[in-house]
Structure formats: C-alpha cells, structure tokens
Amino acid sequence: MRAFLTFLGLSALFAALACIALPGQAANPDALWQIASQQCVPNSINTGDPKPCAMVDRERGFVILKDIVGAAQYLLIPTARLAGIESRDLLQADAPNYWRYAWEQRHRVGEMLGRPLEPSQLGLEVNSAAARSQLQLHIHIDCVRADMPGVLRAHRNDPFGQWMPLALDGHTYSVMRLPGEALQTQDPFKLAAARSAYAAGAMAAQSLLLTGARFDDGGEGFYLVNMPVNFDKGEPGSAEVLLDHDCAIAR
C-alpha cells in the first residue's frame, strides 16, 4: 500500500509538471506554486525531507525543483506568492535577490550531468508574462545554447553596466556586461527596470537571461541579456530560447 501511495504521489507531481511545457497552454497555471507551497515547504518542515524539491531554503524564501523538462534543468521558485517578472515586490529596496540565490545553485546542473561546467556554459532565465505558462515566478537554471559563449564574447569589452545592442537570430536585443561581484549588490530585475520609466512600468514584457563570462584580463563576470516582447517582429519575450535543455554544450 505504501508503494502504491508513493506511486500516486509521484504521478500527481508529474501530471502537474507536465502542464508547464507549453507557454500559455498550462491546464494548471498554479502547478509550480502548489508544488512549492503544498508539498516541498510542508514536507521540509514536517519531515525534514523537501521532496519533491531538491531543497527548501525557508530562511531566504525559495525552493529548488528539478524540472521534468530537460536533462539537468532546475527551477528556483520563491516561497512568497509572486506572479512573475512583473511583480512590483521584486523592485522593492528589500526584495530578495533571487538571481544571486539561483546562481549559487548552478552546480546542480553539472552534478546532474556528471561533469563540472564553466560559468559561460550555464544560464539563468525568466520569461515574459506572454511567454510563460505559470503564475508563480520561477527562474530557470540550465545549460545555455552552444553558440551563446561565442556570440556574447564579442561584448567582452563593453563598458560595465551599460546596455548595448545585441544582434542575435536576426533580431536586435540588448546585453549588459557585469563584473564578477555584481550579484552581491545588483539585481537583474532592477537593472532591467532602471533602463527607463517605461521599462519599469512594462516589466511584464521583459525577458532576461544571465550567464557567466570570463574576460580577457582573466576576470569573471556576467552577461545580462534583455529580450522584450515585440509581436510585430515575432519576439514573444522568451529568453528561454537561449537555453538548451538537452545541454549539448556539455558534450
């Protein structure tokens, strides 16, 4: 009976996660929130076991969940109810820096693949409201597309902290080069909002990718890519297209 109940629990989890695969078509847009708030957090409190999550950090307010999509993709999900990138709470002065927390968890991707990965092979990503299926903020943690380190290397001498044009896949987006200590004091959500008053008021249309980098002087840092919605140009605001859930870059 115990094995049967365990099977039922896992079946329910996979059914909930299966709803997440196609943006705008989730049968249950609260699946991630329900998994985090009704399973992972209570289990960590009651039994010390965060399953089905890989970990629960109640002090800093997030869980880490292995996504069923992809070879090694994980999700960081806040334990506070936050709809997505457009949540005004993310721009408050005392808002947690979920990007820093997610970057600290990047090792899980390499561990799942059985090999360490360079920072430039890894990416964190958040989709726009138009390109997501879930109504709870989540940050994707996964491999970047194999061509991305080379594409972004062309910006290795950009001024730190300035948005610059990024030509990619026939579109023009924006990229910002950041120093290695940037996540200690800067939050990508706030960097995107600080671009202009219009950007701050249209966060739902933003999509962000953060990936590691090594510069010519040997120093490490980041590239932050902004891919906003532009339906006229076929740009749905999904920086997730810059990730590779099959992790070809690791092979």
CSV table of C-alpha atoms in Angstrom, one decimal:
chain,number,residue,atom,x,y,z
A,1,MET,CA,0.0,0.0,0.0
A,2,ARG,CA,2.8,2.4,0.8
A,3,ALA,CA,4.4,1.8,-2.5
A,4,PHE,CA,1.1,2.4,-4.2
A,5,LEU,CA,0.5,5.7,-2.4
A,6,THR,CA,4.1,6.8,-3.3
A,7,PHE,CA,3.3,6.0,-7.0
A,8,LEU,CA,0.1,8.0,-6.8
A,9,GLY,CA,2.0,11.0,-5.3
A,10,LEU,CA,4.7,10.9,-8.0
A,11,SER,CA,2.0,10.5,-10.6
A,12,ALA,CA,0.3,13.6,-9.3
A,13,LEU,CA,3.6,15.5,-9.4
A,14,PHE,CA,4.4,14.5,-12.9
A,15,ALA,CA,0.9,15.4,-14.1
A,16,ALA,CA,1.2,18.8,-12.5
A,17,LEU,CA,4.6,19.5,-14.1
A,18,ALA,CA,3.5,18.2,-17.5
A,19,CYS,CA,1.2,21.2,-17.6
A,20,ILE,CA,4.2,23.6,-17.7
A,21,ALA,CA,5.7,22.6,-21.0
A,22,LEU,CA,3.9,24.9,-23.4
A,23,PRO,CA,3.6,28.7,-22.7
A,24,GLY,CA,0.1,29.9,-22.5
A,25,GLN,CA,-1.3,26.4,-22.6
A,26,ALA,CA,-1.0,25.2,-19.0
A,27,ALA,CA,-4.0,23.3,-17.7
A,28,ASN,CA,-3.0,24.3,-14.2
A,29,PRO,CA,-1.1,27.7,-14.2
A,30,ASP,CA,-0.7,27.3,-10.4
A,31,ALA,CA,1.2,23.9,-10.6
A,32,LEU,CA,4.5,25.3,-9.5
A,33,TRP,CA,3.1,27.3,-6.7
A,34,GLN,CA,1.1,24.2,-5.4
A,35,ILE,CA,4.2,22.0,-5.6
A,36,ALA,CA,6.3,24.5,-3.7
A,37,SER,CA,3.8,25.7,-1.1
A,38,GLN,CA,1.7,22.5,-0.6
A,39,GLN,CA,4.4,19.8,-0.9
A,40,CYS,CA,8.0,21.0,-0.6
A,41,VAL,CA,7.8,23.5,2.2
A,42,PRO,CA,5.4,21.4,4.4
A,43,ASN,CA,7.5,18.3,3.8
A,44,SER,CA,10.7,20.1,4.8
A,45,ILE,CA,9.0,21.4,8.0
A,46,ASN,CA,7.2,18.2,9.0
A,47,THR,CA,9.8,15.5,8.0
A,48,GLY,CA,13.0,17.4,7.1
A,49,ASP,CA,12.7,15.9,3.6
A,50,PRO,CA,12.0,18.6,0.9
A,51,LYS,CA,10.7,16.2,-1.7
A,52,PRO,CA,9.6,16.6,-4.5
A,53,CYS,CA,12.0,19.5,-4.3
A,54,ALA,CA,15.8,19.2,-4.2
A,55,MET,CA,16.0,21.7,-1.4
A,56,VAL,CA,14.0,24.2,0.6
A,57,ASP,CA,15.6,27.4,2.0
A,58,ARG,CA,13.0,28.7,4.3
A,59,GLU,CA,15.2,31.4,5.7
A,60,ARG,CA,15.9,33.1,2.3
A,61,GLY,CA,12.5,32.1,0.9
A,62,PHE,CA,12.9,29.7,-2.1
A,63,VAL,CA,12.8,26.1,-3.2
A,64,ILE,CA,14.8,24.3,-5.9
A,65,LEU,CA,12.9,21.9,-8.0
A,66,LYS,CA,14.2,19.6,-10.8
A,67,ASP,CA,12.2,20.3,-13.8
A,68,ILE,CA,10.9,17.2,-15.8
A,69,VAL,CA,11.8,19.1,-19.0
A,70,GLY,CA,15.4,18.8,-19.9
A,71,ALA,CA,18.4,16.6,-18.9
A,72,ALA,CA,19.5,18.8,-16.0
A,73,GLN,CA,17.2,21.8,-15.7
A,74,TYR,CA,16.3,23.1,-12.3
A,75,LEU,CA,13.9,25.9,-11.2
A,76,LEU,CA,14.2,28.3,-8.4
A,77,ILE,CA,10.7,29.1,-7.0
A,78,PRO,CA,10.1,31.7,-4.3
A,79,THR,CA,8.1,30.7,-1.3
A,80,ALA,CA,6.4,34.1,-1.4
A,81,ARG,CA,3.5,34.4,-3.9
A,82,LEU,CA,4.9,36.4,-6.8
A,83,ALA,CA,3.1,36.3,-10.2
A,84,GLY,CA,6.2,36.7,-12.3
A,85,ILE,CA,8.7,39.3,-13.6
A,86,GLU,CA,6.1,42.0,-13.4
A,87,SER,CA,5.6,41.7,-9.6
A,88,ARG,CA,6.2,45.1,-8.1
A,89,ASP,CA,7.6,43.4,-5.0
A,90,LEU,CA,10.7,42.5,-6.9
A,91,LEU,CA,11.6,46.1,-7.3
A,92,GLN,CA,11.4,47.0,-3.6
A,93,ALA,CA,14.6,48.0,-1.9
A,94,ASP,CA,14.5,45.0,0.4
A,95,ALA,CA,13.5,42.4,-2.2
A,96,PRO,CA,15.5,39.2,-2.1
A,97,ASN,CA,17.9,38.8,-4.9
A,98,TYR,CA,16.6,35.5,-6.3
A,99,TRP,CA,19.1,35.7,-9.2
A,100,ARG,CA,22.0,35.5,-6.7
A,101,TYR,CA,20.3,32.6,-5.0
A,102,ALA,CA,19.8,30.8,-8.3
A,103,TRP,CA,23.4,31.4,-9.4
A,104,GLU,CA,24.5,29.8,-6.2
A,105,GLN,CA,22.6,26.6,-7.2
A,106,ARG,CA,24.1,26.3,-10.7
A,107,HIS,CA,26.3,23.4,-9.6
A,108,ARG,CA,23.3,21.2,-9.7
A,109,VAL,CA,23.2,21.2,-13.5
A,110,GLY,CA,26.8,19.8,-13.7
A,111,GLU,CA,26.1,17.3,-11.0
A,112,MET,CA,23.1,16.0,-12.8
A,113,LEU,CA,25.2,15.7,-16.0
A,114,GLY,CA,28.1,14.1,-14.1
A,115,ARG,CA,30.6,16.8,-15.1
A,116,PRO,CA,31.5,20.3,-14.0
A,117,LEU,CA,30.5,23.2,-16.3
A,118,GLU,CA,32.1,26.5,-16.9
A,119,PRO,CA,30.1,29.6,-15.8
A,120,SER,CA,29.8,30.6,-19.5
A,121,GLN,CA,28.0,27.3,-20.2
A,122,LEU,CA,25.3,28.0,-17.7
A,123,GLY,CA,22.4,30.4,-17.7
A,124,LEU,CA,19.6,31.7,-15.6
A,125,GLU,CA,16.4,32.8,-17.3
A,126,VAL,CA,13.0,34.4,-16.7
A,127,ASN,CA,10.3,34.6,-19.4
A,128,SER,CA,7.9,37.5,-20.0
A,129,ALA,CA,4.2,37.2,-19.0
A,130,ALA,CA,3.3,36.5,-22.6
A,131,ALA,CA,5.8,33.6,-22.9
A,132,ARG,CA,5.1,31.6,-19.7
A,133,SER,CA,2.6,29.1,-18.6
A,134,GLN,CA,2.8,29.6,-14.8
A,135,LEU,CA,1.5,32.3,-12.5
A,136,GLN,CA,4.4,31.9,-10.0
A,137,LEU,CA,7.8,33.4,-10.5
A,138,HIS,CA,10.4,30.9,-11.3
A,139,ILE,CA,14.0,31.2,-12.6
A,140,HIS,CA,15.3,28.5,-15.0
A,141,ILE,CA,18.7,27.1,-14.2
A,142,ASP,CA,20.2,25.2,-17.1
A,143,CYS,CA,22.8,25.0,-19.9
A,144,VAL,CA,23.0,27.8,-22.4
A,145,ARG,CA,22.8,27.2,-26.2
A,146,ALA,CA,26.2,26.1,-27.5
A,147,ASP,CA,26.7,29.2,-29.6
A,148,MET,CA,26.0,31.7,-26.8
A,149,PRO,CA,29.5,31.9,-25.3
A,150,GLY,CA,30.9,32.9,-28.7
A,151,VAL,CA,28.1,35.3,-29.5
A,152,LEU,CA,28.5,37.1,-26.2
A,153,ARG,CA,32.3,37.1,-26.3
A,154,ALA,CA,32.0,39.9,-28.9
A,155,HIS,CA,30.8,42.1,-26.0
A,156,ARG,CA,33.7,41.3,-23.6
A,157,ASN,CA,35.0,44.8,-23.8
A,158,ASP,CA,31.6,46.6,-23.4
A,159,PRO,CA,31.5,49.2,-20.6
A,160,PHE,CA,30.3,47.6,-17.4
A,161,GLY,CA,26.7,48.3,-16.5
A,162,GLN,CA,25.6,49.8,-19.9
A,163,TRP,CA,23.0,48.3,-22.2
A,164,MET,CA,24.4,47.6,-25.7
A,165,PRO,CA,22.8,46.3,-28.9
A,166,LEU,CA,22.9,42.5,-29.3
A,167,ALA,CA,22.4,41.1,-32.8
A,168,LEU,CA,21.0,37.5,-32.4
A,169,ASP,CA,19.0,35.2,-34.6
A,170,GLY,CA,18.0,38.0,-36.9
A,171,HIS,CA,16.8,40.2,-34.1
A,172,THR,CA,18.3,43.0,-32.1
A,173,TYR,CA,18.1,42.7,-28.3
A,174,SER,CA,20.2,44.2,-25.5
A,175,VAL,CA,23.1,43.0,-23.4
A,176,MET,CA,24.9,44.4,-20.4
A,177,ARG,CA,28.3,43.3,-19.2
A,178,LEU,CA,28.6,42.9,-15.4
A,179,PRO,CA,31.6,42.3,-13.1
A,180,GLY,CA,32.1,39.2,-11.1
A,181,GLU,CA,30.8,40.7,-7.8
A,182,ALA,CA,27.7,42.2,-9.5
A,183,LEU,CA,25.1,39.9,-7.9
A,184,GLN,CA,26.3,40.9,-4.4
A,185,THR,CA,24.9,44.4,-4.9
A,186,GLN,CA,22.8,44.3,-8.1
A,187,ASP,CA,19.6,42.6,-9.0
A,188,PRO,CA,18.9,41.9,-12.7
A,189,PHE,CA,15.2,42.7,-12.2
A,190,LYS,CA,16.1,46.1,-11.0
A,191,LEU,CA,18.7,46.6,-13.8
A,192,ALA,CA,16.0,45.9,-16.4
A,193,ALA,CA,13.6,48.3,-14.7
A,194,ALA,CA,16.2,51.0,-14.3
A,195,ARG,CA,16.6,51.3,-18.1
A,196,SER,CA,13.7,53.8,-18.3
A,197,ALA,CA,10.5,54.7,-16.6
A,198,TYR,CA,8.7,52.9,-19.5
A,199,ALA,CA,10.7,49.8,-18.9
A,200,ALA,CA,9.9,49.9,-15.1
A,201,GLY,CA,6.2,50.1,-16.0
A,202,ALA,CA,6.3,47.3,-18.5
A,203,MET,CA,8.2,44.6,-16.7
A,204,ALA,CA,5.6,42.0,-17.8
A,205,ALA,CA,7.0,42.4,-21.3
A,206,GLN,CA,10.6,41.8,-20.3
A,207,SER,CA,12.6,38.5,-20.5
A,208,LEU,CA,16.1,38.1,-19.1
A,209,LEU,CA,19.0,35.7,-19.4
A,210,LEU,CA,22.0,35.8,-17.1
A,211,THR,CA,25.1,33.8,-18.0
A,212,GLY,CA,28.6,33.6,-16.7
A,213,ALA,CA,31.7,35.0,-18.6
A,214,ARG,CA,35.5,35.1,-18.5
A,215,PHE,CA,37.0,38.3,-19.8
A,216,ASP,CA,40.4,39.0,-21.5
A,217,ASP,CA,42.0,40.1,-18.3
A,218,GLY,CA,41.2,36.7,-16.7
A,219,GLY,CA,38.4,38.2,-14.5
A,220,GLU,CA,35.0,36.5,-14.3
A,221,GLY,CA,31.6,38.2,-14.6
A,222,PHE,CA,28.3,38.0,-16.4
A,223,TYR,CA,26.3,39.0,-19.4
A,224,LEU,CA,22.7,40.0,-18.8
A,225,VAL,CA,20.5,39.7,-22.0
A,226,ASN,CA,17.2,41.5,-22.3
A,227,MET,CA,14.7,40.1,-24.9
A,228,PRO,CA,11.5,42.2,-24.6
A,229,VAL,CA,8.2,41.3,-26.3
A,230,ASN,CA,7.8,42.6,-29.8
A,231,PHE,CA,5.0,40.7,-31.5
A,232,ASP,CA,5.4,42.6,-34.8
A,233,LYS,CA,8.9,41.1,-35.1
A,234,GLY,CA,7.9,37.7,-33.8
A,235,GLU,CA,9.6,38.2,-30.5
A,236,PRO,CA,7.4,36.8,-27.6
A,237,GLY,CA,9.8,37.7,-24.8
A,238,SER,CA,11.2,34.3,-24.2
A,239,ALA,CA,14.9,34.3,-23.4
A,240,GLU,CA,14.4,30.6,-22.7
A,241,VAL,CA,15.3,30.0,-26.4
A,242,LEU,CA,18.9,30.9,-25.4
A,243,LEU,CA,18.9,27.9,-23.1
A,244,ASP,CA,19.5,24.3,-24.3
A,245,HIS,CA,17.5,21.8,-22.2
A,246,ASP,CA,19.5,18.9,-23.8
A,247,CYS,CA,22.8,20.5,-22.7
A,248,ALA,CA,24.7,19.9,-25.9
A,249,ILE,CA,27.3,22.4,-24.7
A,250,ALA,CA,28.3,19.9,-22.0
A,251,ARG,CA,29.1,17.1,-24.5
